[in-house]
Coordinates of C-alpha atoms (C1' of nucleotides) in Angstrom, one line a residue:
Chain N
X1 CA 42.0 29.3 -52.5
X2 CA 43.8 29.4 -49.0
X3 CA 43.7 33.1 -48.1
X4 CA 47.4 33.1 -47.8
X5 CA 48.6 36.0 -48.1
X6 CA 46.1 38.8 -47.4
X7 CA 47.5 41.2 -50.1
X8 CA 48.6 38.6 -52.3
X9 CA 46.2 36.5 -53.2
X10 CA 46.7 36.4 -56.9
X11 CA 46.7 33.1 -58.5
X12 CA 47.4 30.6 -55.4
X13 CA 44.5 28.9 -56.4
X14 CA 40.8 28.1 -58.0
X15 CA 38.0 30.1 -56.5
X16 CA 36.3 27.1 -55.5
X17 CA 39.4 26.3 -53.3
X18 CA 38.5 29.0 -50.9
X19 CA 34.9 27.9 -51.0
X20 CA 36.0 24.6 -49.9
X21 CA 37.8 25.8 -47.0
X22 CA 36.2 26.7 -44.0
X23 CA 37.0 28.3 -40.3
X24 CA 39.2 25.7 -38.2
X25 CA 42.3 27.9 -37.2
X26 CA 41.0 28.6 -33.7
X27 CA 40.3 24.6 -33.6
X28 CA 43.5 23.7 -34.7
X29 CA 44.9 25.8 -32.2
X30 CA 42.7 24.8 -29.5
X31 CA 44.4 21.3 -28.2
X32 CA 42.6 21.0 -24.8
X33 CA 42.4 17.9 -23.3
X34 CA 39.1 18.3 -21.9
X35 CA 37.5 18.1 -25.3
X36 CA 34.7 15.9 -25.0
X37 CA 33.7 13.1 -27.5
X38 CA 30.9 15.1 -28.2
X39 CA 32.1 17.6 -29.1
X40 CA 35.3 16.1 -31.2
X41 CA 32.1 14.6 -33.0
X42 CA 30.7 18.0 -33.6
X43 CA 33.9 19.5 -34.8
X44 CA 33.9 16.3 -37.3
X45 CA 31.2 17.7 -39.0
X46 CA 30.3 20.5 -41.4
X47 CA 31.7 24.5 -40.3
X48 CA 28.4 25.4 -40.2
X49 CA 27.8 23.7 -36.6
X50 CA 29.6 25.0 -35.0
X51 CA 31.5 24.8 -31.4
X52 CA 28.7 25.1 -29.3
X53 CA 26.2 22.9 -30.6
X54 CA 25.9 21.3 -27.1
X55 CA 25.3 24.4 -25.6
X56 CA 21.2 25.4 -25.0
X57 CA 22.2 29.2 -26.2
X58 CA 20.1 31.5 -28.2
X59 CA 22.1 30.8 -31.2
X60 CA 20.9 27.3 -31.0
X61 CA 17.4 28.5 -32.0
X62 CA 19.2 30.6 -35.1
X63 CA 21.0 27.2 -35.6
X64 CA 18.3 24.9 -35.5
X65 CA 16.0 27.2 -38.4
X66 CA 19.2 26.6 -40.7
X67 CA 19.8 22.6 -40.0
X68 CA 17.5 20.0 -40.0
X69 CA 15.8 18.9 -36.6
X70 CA 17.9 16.9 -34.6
X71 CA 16.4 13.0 -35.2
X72 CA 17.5 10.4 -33.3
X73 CA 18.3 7.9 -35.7
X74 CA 19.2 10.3 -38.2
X75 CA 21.6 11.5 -35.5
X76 CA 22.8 8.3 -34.8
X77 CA 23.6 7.3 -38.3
X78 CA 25.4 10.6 -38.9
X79 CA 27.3 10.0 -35.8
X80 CA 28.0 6.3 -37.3
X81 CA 29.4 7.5 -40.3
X82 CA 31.2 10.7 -39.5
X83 CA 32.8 8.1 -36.7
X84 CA 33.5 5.6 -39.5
X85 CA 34.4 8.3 -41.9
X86 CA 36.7 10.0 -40.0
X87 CA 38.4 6.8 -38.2
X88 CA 38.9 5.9 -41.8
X89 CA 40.2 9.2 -42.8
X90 CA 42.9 8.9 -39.7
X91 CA 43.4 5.9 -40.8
X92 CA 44.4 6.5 -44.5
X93 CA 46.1 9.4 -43.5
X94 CA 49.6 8.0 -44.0
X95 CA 48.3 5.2 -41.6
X96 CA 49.5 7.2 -38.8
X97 CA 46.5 7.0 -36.8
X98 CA 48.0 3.9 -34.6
X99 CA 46.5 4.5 -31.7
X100 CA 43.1 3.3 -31.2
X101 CA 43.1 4.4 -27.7
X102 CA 42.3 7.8 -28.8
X103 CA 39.5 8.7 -26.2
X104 CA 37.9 11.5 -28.7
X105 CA 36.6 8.8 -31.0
X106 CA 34.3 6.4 -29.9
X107 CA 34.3 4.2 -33.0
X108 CA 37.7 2.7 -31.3
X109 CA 35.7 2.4 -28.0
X110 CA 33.2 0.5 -30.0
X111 CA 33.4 -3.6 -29.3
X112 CA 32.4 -5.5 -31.4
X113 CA 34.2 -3.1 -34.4
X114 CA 37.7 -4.0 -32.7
X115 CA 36.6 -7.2 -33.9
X116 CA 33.9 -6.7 -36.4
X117 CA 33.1 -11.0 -36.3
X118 CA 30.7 -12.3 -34.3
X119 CA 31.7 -15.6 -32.3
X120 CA 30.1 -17.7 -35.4
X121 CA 32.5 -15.4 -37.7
X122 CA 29.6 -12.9 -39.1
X123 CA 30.0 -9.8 -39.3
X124 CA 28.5 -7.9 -36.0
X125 CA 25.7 -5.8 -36.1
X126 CA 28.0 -2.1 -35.4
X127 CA 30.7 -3.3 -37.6
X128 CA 27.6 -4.1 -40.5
X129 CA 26.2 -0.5 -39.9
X130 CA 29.1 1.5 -40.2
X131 CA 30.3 -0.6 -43.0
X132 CA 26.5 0.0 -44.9
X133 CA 27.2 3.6 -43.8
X134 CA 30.5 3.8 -45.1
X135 CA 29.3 2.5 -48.1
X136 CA 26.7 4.8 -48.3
X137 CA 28.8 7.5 -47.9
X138 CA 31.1 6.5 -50.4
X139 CA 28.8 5.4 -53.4
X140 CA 25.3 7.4 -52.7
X141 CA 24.4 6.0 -56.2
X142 CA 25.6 2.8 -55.7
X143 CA 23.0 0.1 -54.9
X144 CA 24.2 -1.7 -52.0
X145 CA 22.2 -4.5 -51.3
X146 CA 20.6 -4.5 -47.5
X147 CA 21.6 -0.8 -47.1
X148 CA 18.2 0.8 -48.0
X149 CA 17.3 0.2 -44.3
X150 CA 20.1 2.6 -43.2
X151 CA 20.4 4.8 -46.3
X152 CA 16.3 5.3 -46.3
X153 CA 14.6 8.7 -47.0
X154 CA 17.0 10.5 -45.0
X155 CA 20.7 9.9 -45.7
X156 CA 21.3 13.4 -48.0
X157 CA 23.7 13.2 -49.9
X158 CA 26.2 15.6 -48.5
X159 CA 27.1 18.5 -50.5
X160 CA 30.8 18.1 -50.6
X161 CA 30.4 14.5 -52.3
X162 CA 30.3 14.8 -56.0
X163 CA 28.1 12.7 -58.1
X164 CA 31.2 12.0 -60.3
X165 CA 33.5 10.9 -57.3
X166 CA 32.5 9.6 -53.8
X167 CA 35.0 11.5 -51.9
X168 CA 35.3 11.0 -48.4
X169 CA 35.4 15.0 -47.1
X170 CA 35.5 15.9 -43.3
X171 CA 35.9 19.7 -45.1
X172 CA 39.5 19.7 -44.6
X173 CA 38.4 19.4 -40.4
X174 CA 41.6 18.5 -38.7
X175 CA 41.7 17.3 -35.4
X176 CA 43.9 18.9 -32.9
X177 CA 46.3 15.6 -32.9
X178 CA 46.6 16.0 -36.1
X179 CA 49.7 17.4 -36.3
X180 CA 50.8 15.0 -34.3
X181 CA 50.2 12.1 -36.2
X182 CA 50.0 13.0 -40.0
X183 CA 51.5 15.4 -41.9
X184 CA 53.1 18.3 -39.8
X185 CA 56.3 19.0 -42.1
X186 CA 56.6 15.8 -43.3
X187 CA 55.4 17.5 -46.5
X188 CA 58.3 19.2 -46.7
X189 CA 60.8 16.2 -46.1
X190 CA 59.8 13.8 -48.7
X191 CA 62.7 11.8 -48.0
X192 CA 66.2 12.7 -46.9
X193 CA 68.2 13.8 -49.6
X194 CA 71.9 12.2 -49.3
X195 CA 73.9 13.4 -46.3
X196 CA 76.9 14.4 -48.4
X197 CA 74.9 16.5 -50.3
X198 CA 72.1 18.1 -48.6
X199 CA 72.5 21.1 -46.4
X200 CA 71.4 19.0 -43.2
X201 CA 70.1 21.1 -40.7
X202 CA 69.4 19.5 -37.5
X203 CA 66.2 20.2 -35.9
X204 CA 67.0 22.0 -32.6
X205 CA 64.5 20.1 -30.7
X206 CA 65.5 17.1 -31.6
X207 CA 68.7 16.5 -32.4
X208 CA 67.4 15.1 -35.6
X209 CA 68.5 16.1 -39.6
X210 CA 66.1 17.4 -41.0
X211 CA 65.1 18.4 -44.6
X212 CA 65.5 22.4 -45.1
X213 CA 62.2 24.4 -45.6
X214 CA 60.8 24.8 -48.8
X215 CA 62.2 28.7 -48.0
X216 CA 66.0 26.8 -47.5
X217 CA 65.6 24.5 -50.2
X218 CA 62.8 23.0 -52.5
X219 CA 61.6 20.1 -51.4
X220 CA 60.3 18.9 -54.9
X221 CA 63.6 19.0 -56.4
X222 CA 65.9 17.4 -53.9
X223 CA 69.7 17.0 -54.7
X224 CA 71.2 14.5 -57.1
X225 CA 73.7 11.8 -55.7
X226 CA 75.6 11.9 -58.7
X227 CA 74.4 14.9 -61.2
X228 CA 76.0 17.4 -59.4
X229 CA 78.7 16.8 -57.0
X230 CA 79.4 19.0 -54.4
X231 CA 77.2 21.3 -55.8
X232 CA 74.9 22.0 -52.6
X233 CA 71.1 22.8 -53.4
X234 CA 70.9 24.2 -56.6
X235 CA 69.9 21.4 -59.0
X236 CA 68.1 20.0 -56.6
X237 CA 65.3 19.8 -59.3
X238 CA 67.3 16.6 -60.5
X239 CA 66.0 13.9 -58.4
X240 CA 62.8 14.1 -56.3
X241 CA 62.2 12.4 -53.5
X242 CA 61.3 8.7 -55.1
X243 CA 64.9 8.7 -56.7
X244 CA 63.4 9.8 -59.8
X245 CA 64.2 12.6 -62.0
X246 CA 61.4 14.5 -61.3
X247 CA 61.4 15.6 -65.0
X248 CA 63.1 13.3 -67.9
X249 CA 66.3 14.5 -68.1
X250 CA 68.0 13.2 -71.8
X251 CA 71.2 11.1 -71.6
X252 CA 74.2 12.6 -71.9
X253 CA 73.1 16.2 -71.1
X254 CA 70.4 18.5 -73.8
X255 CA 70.4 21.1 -75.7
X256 CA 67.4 23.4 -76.5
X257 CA 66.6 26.6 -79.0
X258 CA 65.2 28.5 -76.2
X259 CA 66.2 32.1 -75.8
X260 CA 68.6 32.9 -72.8
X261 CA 66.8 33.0 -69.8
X262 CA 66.0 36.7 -68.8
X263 CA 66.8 37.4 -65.0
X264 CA 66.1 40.1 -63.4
X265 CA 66.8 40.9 -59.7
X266 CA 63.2 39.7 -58.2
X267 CA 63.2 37.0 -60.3
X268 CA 67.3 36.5 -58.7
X269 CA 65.4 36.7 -55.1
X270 CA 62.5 34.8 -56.2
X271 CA 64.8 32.1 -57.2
X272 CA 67.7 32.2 -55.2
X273 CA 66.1 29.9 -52.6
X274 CA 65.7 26.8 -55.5
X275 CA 68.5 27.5 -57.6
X276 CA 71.7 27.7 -57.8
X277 CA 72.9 31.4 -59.3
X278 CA 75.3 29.2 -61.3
X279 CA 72.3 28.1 -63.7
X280 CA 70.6 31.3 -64.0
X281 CA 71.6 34.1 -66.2
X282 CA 74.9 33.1 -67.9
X283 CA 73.9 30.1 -69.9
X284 CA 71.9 30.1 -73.0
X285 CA 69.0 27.6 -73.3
X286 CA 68.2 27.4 -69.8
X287 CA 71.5 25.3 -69.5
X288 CA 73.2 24.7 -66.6
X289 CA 76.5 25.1 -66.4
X290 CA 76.9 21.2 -65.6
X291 CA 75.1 21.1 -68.9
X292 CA 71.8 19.8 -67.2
X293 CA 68.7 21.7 -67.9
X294 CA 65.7 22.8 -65.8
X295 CA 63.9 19.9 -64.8
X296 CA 60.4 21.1 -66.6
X297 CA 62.3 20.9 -70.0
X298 CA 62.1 17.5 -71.6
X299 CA 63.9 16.4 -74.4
X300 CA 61.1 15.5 -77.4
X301 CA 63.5 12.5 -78.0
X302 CA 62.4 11.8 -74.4
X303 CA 59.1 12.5 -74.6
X304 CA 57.5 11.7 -77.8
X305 CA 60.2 9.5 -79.8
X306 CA 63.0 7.8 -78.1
X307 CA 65.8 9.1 -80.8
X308 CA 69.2 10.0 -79.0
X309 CA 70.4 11.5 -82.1
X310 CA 68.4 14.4 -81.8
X311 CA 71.2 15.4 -78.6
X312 CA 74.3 13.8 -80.5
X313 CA 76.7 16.8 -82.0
X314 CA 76.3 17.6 -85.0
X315 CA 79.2 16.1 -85.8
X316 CA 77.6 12.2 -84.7
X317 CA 74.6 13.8 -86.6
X318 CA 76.6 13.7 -89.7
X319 CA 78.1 10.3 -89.3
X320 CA 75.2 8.8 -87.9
X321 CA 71.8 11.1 -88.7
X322 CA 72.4 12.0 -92.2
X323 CA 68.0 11.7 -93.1
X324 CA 65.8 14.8 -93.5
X325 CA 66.1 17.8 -91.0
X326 CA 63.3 17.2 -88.2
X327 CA 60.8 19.4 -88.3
X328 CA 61.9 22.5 -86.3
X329 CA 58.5 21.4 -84.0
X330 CA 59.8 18.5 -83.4
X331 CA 63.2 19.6 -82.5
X332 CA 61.4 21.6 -79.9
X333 CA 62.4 21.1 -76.7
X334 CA 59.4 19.9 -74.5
X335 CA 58.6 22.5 -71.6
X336 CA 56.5 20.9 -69.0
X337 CA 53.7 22.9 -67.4
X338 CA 54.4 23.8 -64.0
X339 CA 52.9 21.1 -61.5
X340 CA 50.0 22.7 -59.4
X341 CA 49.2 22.2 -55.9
X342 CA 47.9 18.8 -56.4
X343 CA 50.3 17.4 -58.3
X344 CA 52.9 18.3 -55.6
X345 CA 51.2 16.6 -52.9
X346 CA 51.1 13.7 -55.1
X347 CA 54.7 13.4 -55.6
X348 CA 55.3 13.4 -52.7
X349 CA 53.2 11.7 -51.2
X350 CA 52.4 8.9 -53.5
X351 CA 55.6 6.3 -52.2
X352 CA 54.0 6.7 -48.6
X353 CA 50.4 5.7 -50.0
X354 CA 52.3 2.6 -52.2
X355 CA 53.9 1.7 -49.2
X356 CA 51.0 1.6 -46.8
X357 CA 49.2 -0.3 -49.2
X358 CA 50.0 -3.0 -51.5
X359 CA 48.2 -1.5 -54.3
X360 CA 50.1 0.2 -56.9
X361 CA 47.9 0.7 -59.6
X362 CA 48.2 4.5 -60.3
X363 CA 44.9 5.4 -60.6
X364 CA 43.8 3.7 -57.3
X365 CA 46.6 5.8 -55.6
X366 CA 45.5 9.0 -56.9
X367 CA 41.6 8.2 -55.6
X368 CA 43.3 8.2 -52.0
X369 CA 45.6 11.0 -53.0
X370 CA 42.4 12.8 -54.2
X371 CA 40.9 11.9 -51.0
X372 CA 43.5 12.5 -48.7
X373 CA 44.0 16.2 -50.5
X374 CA 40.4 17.0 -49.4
X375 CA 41.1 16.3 -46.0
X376 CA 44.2 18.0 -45.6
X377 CA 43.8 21.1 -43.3
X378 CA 43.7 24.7 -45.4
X379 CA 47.2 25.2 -44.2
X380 CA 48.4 22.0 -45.7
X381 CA 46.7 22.4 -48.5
X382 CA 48.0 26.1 -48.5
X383 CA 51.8 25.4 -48.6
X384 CA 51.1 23.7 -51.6
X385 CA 49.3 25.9 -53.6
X386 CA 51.9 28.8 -52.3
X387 CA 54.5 26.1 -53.8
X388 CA 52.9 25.9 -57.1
X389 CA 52.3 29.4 -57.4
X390 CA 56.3 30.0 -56.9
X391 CA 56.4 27.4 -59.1
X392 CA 54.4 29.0 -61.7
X393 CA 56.0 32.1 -61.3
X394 CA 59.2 30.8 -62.3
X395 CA 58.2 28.8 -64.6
X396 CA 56.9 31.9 -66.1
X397 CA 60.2 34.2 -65.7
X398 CA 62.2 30.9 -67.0
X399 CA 60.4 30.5 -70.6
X400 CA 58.5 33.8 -70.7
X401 CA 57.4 32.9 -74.2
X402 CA 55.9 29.5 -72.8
X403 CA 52.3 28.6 -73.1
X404 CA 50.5 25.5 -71.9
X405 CA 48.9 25.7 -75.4
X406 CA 52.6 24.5 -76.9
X407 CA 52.4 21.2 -75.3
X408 CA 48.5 20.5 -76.9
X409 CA 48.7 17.5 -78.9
X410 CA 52.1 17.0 -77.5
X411 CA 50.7 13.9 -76.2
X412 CA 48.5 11.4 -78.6
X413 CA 45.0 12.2 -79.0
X414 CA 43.5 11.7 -75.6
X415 CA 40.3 10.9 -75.9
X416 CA 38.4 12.4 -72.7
X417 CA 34.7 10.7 -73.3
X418 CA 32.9 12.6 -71.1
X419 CA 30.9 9.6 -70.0
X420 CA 27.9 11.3 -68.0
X421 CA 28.3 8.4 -65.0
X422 CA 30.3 5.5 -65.1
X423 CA 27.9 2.5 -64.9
X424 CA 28.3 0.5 -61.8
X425 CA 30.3 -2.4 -63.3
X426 CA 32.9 0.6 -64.5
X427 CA 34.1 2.9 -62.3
X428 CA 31.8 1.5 -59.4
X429 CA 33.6 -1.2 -59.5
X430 CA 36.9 0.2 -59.8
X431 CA 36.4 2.4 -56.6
X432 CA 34.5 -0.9 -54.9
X433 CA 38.7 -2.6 -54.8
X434 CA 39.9 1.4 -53.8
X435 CA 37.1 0.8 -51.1
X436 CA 38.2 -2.7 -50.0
X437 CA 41.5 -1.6 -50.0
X438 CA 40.1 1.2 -47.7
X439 CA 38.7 -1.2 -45.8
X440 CA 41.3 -3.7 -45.3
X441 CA 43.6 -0.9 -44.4
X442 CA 41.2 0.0 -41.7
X443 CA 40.6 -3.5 -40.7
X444 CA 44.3 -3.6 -40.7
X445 CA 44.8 -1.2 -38.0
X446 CA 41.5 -2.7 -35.6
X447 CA 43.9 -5.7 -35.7
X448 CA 41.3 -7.5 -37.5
X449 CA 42.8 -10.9 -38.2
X450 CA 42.2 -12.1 -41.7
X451 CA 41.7 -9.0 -43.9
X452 CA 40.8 -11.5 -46.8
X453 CA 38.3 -12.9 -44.4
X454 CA 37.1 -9.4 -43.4
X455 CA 36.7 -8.5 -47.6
X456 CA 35.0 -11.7 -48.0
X457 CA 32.5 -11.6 -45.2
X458 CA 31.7 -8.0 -46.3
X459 CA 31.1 -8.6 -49.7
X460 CA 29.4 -11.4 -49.4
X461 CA 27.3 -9.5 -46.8
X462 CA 26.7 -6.9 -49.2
X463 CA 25.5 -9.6 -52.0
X464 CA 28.4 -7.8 -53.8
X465 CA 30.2 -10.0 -56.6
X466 CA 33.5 -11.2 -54.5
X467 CA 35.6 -9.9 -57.7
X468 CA 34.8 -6.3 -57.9
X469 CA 37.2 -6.3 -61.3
Chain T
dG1 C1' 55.2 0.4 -77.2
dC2 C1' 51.5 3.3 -76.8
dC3 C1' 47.5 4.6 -74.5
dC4 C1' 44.1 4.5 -70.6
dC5 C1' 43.0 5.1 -66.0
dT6 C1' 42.5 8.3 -62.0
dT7 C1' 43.2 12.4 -59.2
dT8 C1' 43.2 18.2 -58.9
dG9 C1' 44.5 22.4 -60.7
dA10 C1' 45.9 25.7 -64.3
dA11 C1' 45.3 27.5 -68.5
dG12 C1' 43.7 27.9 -73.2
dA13 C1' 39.8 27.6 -76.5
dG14 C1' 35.3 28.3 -77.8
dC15 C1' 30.8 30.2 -77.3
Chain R
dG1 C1' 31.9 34.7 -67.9
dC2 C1' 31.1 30.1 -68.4
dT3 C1' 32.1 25.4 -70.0
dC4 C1' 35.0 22.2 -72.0
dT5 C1' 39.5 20.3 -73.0
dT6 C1' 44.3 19.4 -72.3
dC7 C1' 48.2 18.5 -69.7
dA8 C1' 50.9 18.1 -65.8
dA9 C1' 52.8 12.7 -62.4
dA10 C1' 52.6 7.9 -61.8
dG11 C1' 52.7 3.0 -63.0
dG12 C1' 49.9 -1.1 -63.7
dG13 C1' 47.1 -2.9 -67.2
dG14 C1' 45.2 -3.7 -71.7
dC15 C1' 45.7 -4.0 -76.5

DNA sequence: GCCCCTTTGAAGAGC
DNA sequence: GCTCTTCAAAGGGGC
């Protein structure tokens, strides 16, 4: 849990959060130029080395009883794939890692990776290791053909990987570009809502509209272009970023049991940032006055049976409805849970991922979301949680009576087989295309050619089956 | 047309 | 308190 707010720290997040997180502040702060590639290595890798691992100090000796000794090739190969890993981490992260020119990581500087082919079109030696590395790194369990050399007796599995998914951590280390050339605020303009509508504020630096802050206006729940008129921030729950109601709003407006919402004046100040006071106290059943509801209520006809005449008067129920009441569970409007952290940086970052890759299978998009959440910086990762904590909170003040156990079996039976480890044709296989695409993205951005050829030449190196599906 | 997949996090249930 | 399960979003894919 990000250690937001020192008194606070109520329910931003899971334990293990804060775990996860480790001291990088004073790097993130420190942008010196004179940072060597040494030591940009050194800040790649776990907190527990820390700054002055090149220094011969007394600590060193204090450092060296709690980490290994220092081996050569071990050295090397960690160097290899914390270069690889992180190059491919820059990489995936929104793809903004143009540059290869940065000076602070070698694996740009190396040769033969800018083009991993070898003048007879095989895959080069470096390009081969960190590509066995990666690999490595990505499946420990996965038997990659020609990788024991590298992998050998050494090669621990790092503690942040899972057995259950290979997940490519740098333990949320963020390099001082970073801000620069990822995510900065970009979080918190996920898209630009339409001009006539949004509240544009024009960043004083640059001349530039920019989306509100979260604080101005919630970034989640950007305006509608057609919902709500002139209506300025409100309902800006209607449509998120990708155009899309961010919850399933029923035709024609929807109508719901639920008590009158109760607001009280912190819940007023809580709220007064994401909604309009026109939707808050003074209609029943968490109404707006447009009629449009809060965007976590869902229709059942929406959800579980597409049947309109469950929001028809009852005067079209009459002519047109005339069977059996529903079931008063049935006629129960659906109240979402609140999204948490994670789900918020996927929605709004999942159209950037579909549109760096050409992948758009769901569940590979949310392995590189997964991914790319692990990496994000504490203070990324932070703003998030804080949102979903805010959203939490009023969700909670909005349907007081609302438990996440209403909406079990909601959904049909979901059968959650706890298979102990996918076998290798399963979900290895599955993450091997998430790797290629990985891979062809990175590929991609050395200016490799023929990113078919590059897939090929690698699989084919590894002895892996050219179709990973 | 429904469900699965895949991710993380929150919350409830059960022991 | 711990573990397990379910559900949030998303959309292609399978049946």
């Amino acid at each position: 849990m990000p250690q937001l707010n020192g008194g606070g720290g109520d329910d931003l997040g899971a334990n293990d959060e804060m775990i996860s997180f480790k001291d990088e502040g004073e790097q993130e702060e420190k942008i010196s130029e004179n940072v060597s590639a040494e030591r940009d290595l050194d800040d790649l890798k776990s907190s527990l080395v820390n700054e002055s691992e090149n220094n011969s100090s007394s600590s060193d000796s204090e450092q060296a009883e709690r980490r290994p000794q220092p081996r050569p090739d071990l050295d090397s190969y960690e160097k290899t794939r914390d270069y690889f890993s992180e190059a491919f981490r820059r990489q995936q992260d929104g793809g903004f890692f143009k540059s290869p020119h940065y000076p602070g990581y070698p694996i740009f500087m190396i040769p033969d990776l800018t083009n991993p082919y070898l003048s007879n079109g095989a895959l080069s030696p470096s390009a081969r290791t960190l590509l066995f590395s990666y690999l490595q790194m990505k499946w420990p369990l996965l038997d990659v053909p020609g990788a024991a050399g590298l992998k050998d007796s050494r090669s621990p599995t790092p503690g942040h990987l899972s057995n259950k998914v290979p997940v490519v951590q740098h333990a949320h280390h963020v390099h001082p570009l970073t801000p620069l050339i990822t995510y900065s605020n970009e979080h918190f303009s996920p898209g630009t809502p339409p001009s006539h509508l949004s509240p544009e504020i024009l960043d004083p630096k640059t001349g530039i509209p920019r989306t509100p802050h979260p604080s101005e206006l919630s970034p989640y729940y950007p305006l509608s272009p057609g919902a709500v008129g002139q209506i300025p921030h409100p309902l800006g729950w209607l449509v998120p970023q990708q155009g899309q109601h961010m919850y399933s709003i029923p035709p024609g407006g929807f109508r719901h049991p639920y008590p009158t919402l109760a607001m009280n004046a912190s819940m007023s100040s809580l709220v007064s940032s994401r909604f309009s006071p026109h939707m808050m106290p003074h209609h029943p059943h968490g109404m707006h006055q447009t009629g449009i509801p809060h965007p976590a209520i869902v229709s059942p006809a929406i959800k579980q049976e597409p049947n309109t005449h469950d929001h028809m008067s009852p005067s079209m129920h009459s002519r047109k409805s005339p069977g059996p009441v529903k079931k008063e569970e049935d006629k129960k409007p659906h109240i979402k849970k609140p999204l948490n952290a994670f789900m918020l940086y996927m929605k709004e970052m999942r159209a950037k991922v579909v549109a760096e890759c050409t992948l758009k299978e769901s569940a590979a998009i949310n392995q590189i979301l997964g991914r790319r959440w692990h990496s994000l910086s504490r203070e990324e990762q932070a703003k998030y949680y804080e949102l979903a904590r805010k959203e939490r909170q009023l969700h909670s003040q909005l349907y007081p009576g609302w438990s996440a156990r209403d909406n079990y079996g909601k959904r049909k039976k979901r059968k959650r087989d706890n298979k102990p480890d996918s076998t290798p044709e399963g979900k290895g296989s599955f993450s091997l295309s998430v790797l290629l695409l990985d891979l062809s993205s990175l590929f991609r951005a050395e200016r490799t050619p023929s990113i078919g050829l590059c897939e090929t030449v690698l699989l084919a190196t590894l002895g892996l089956p050219l179709t990973p599906n």
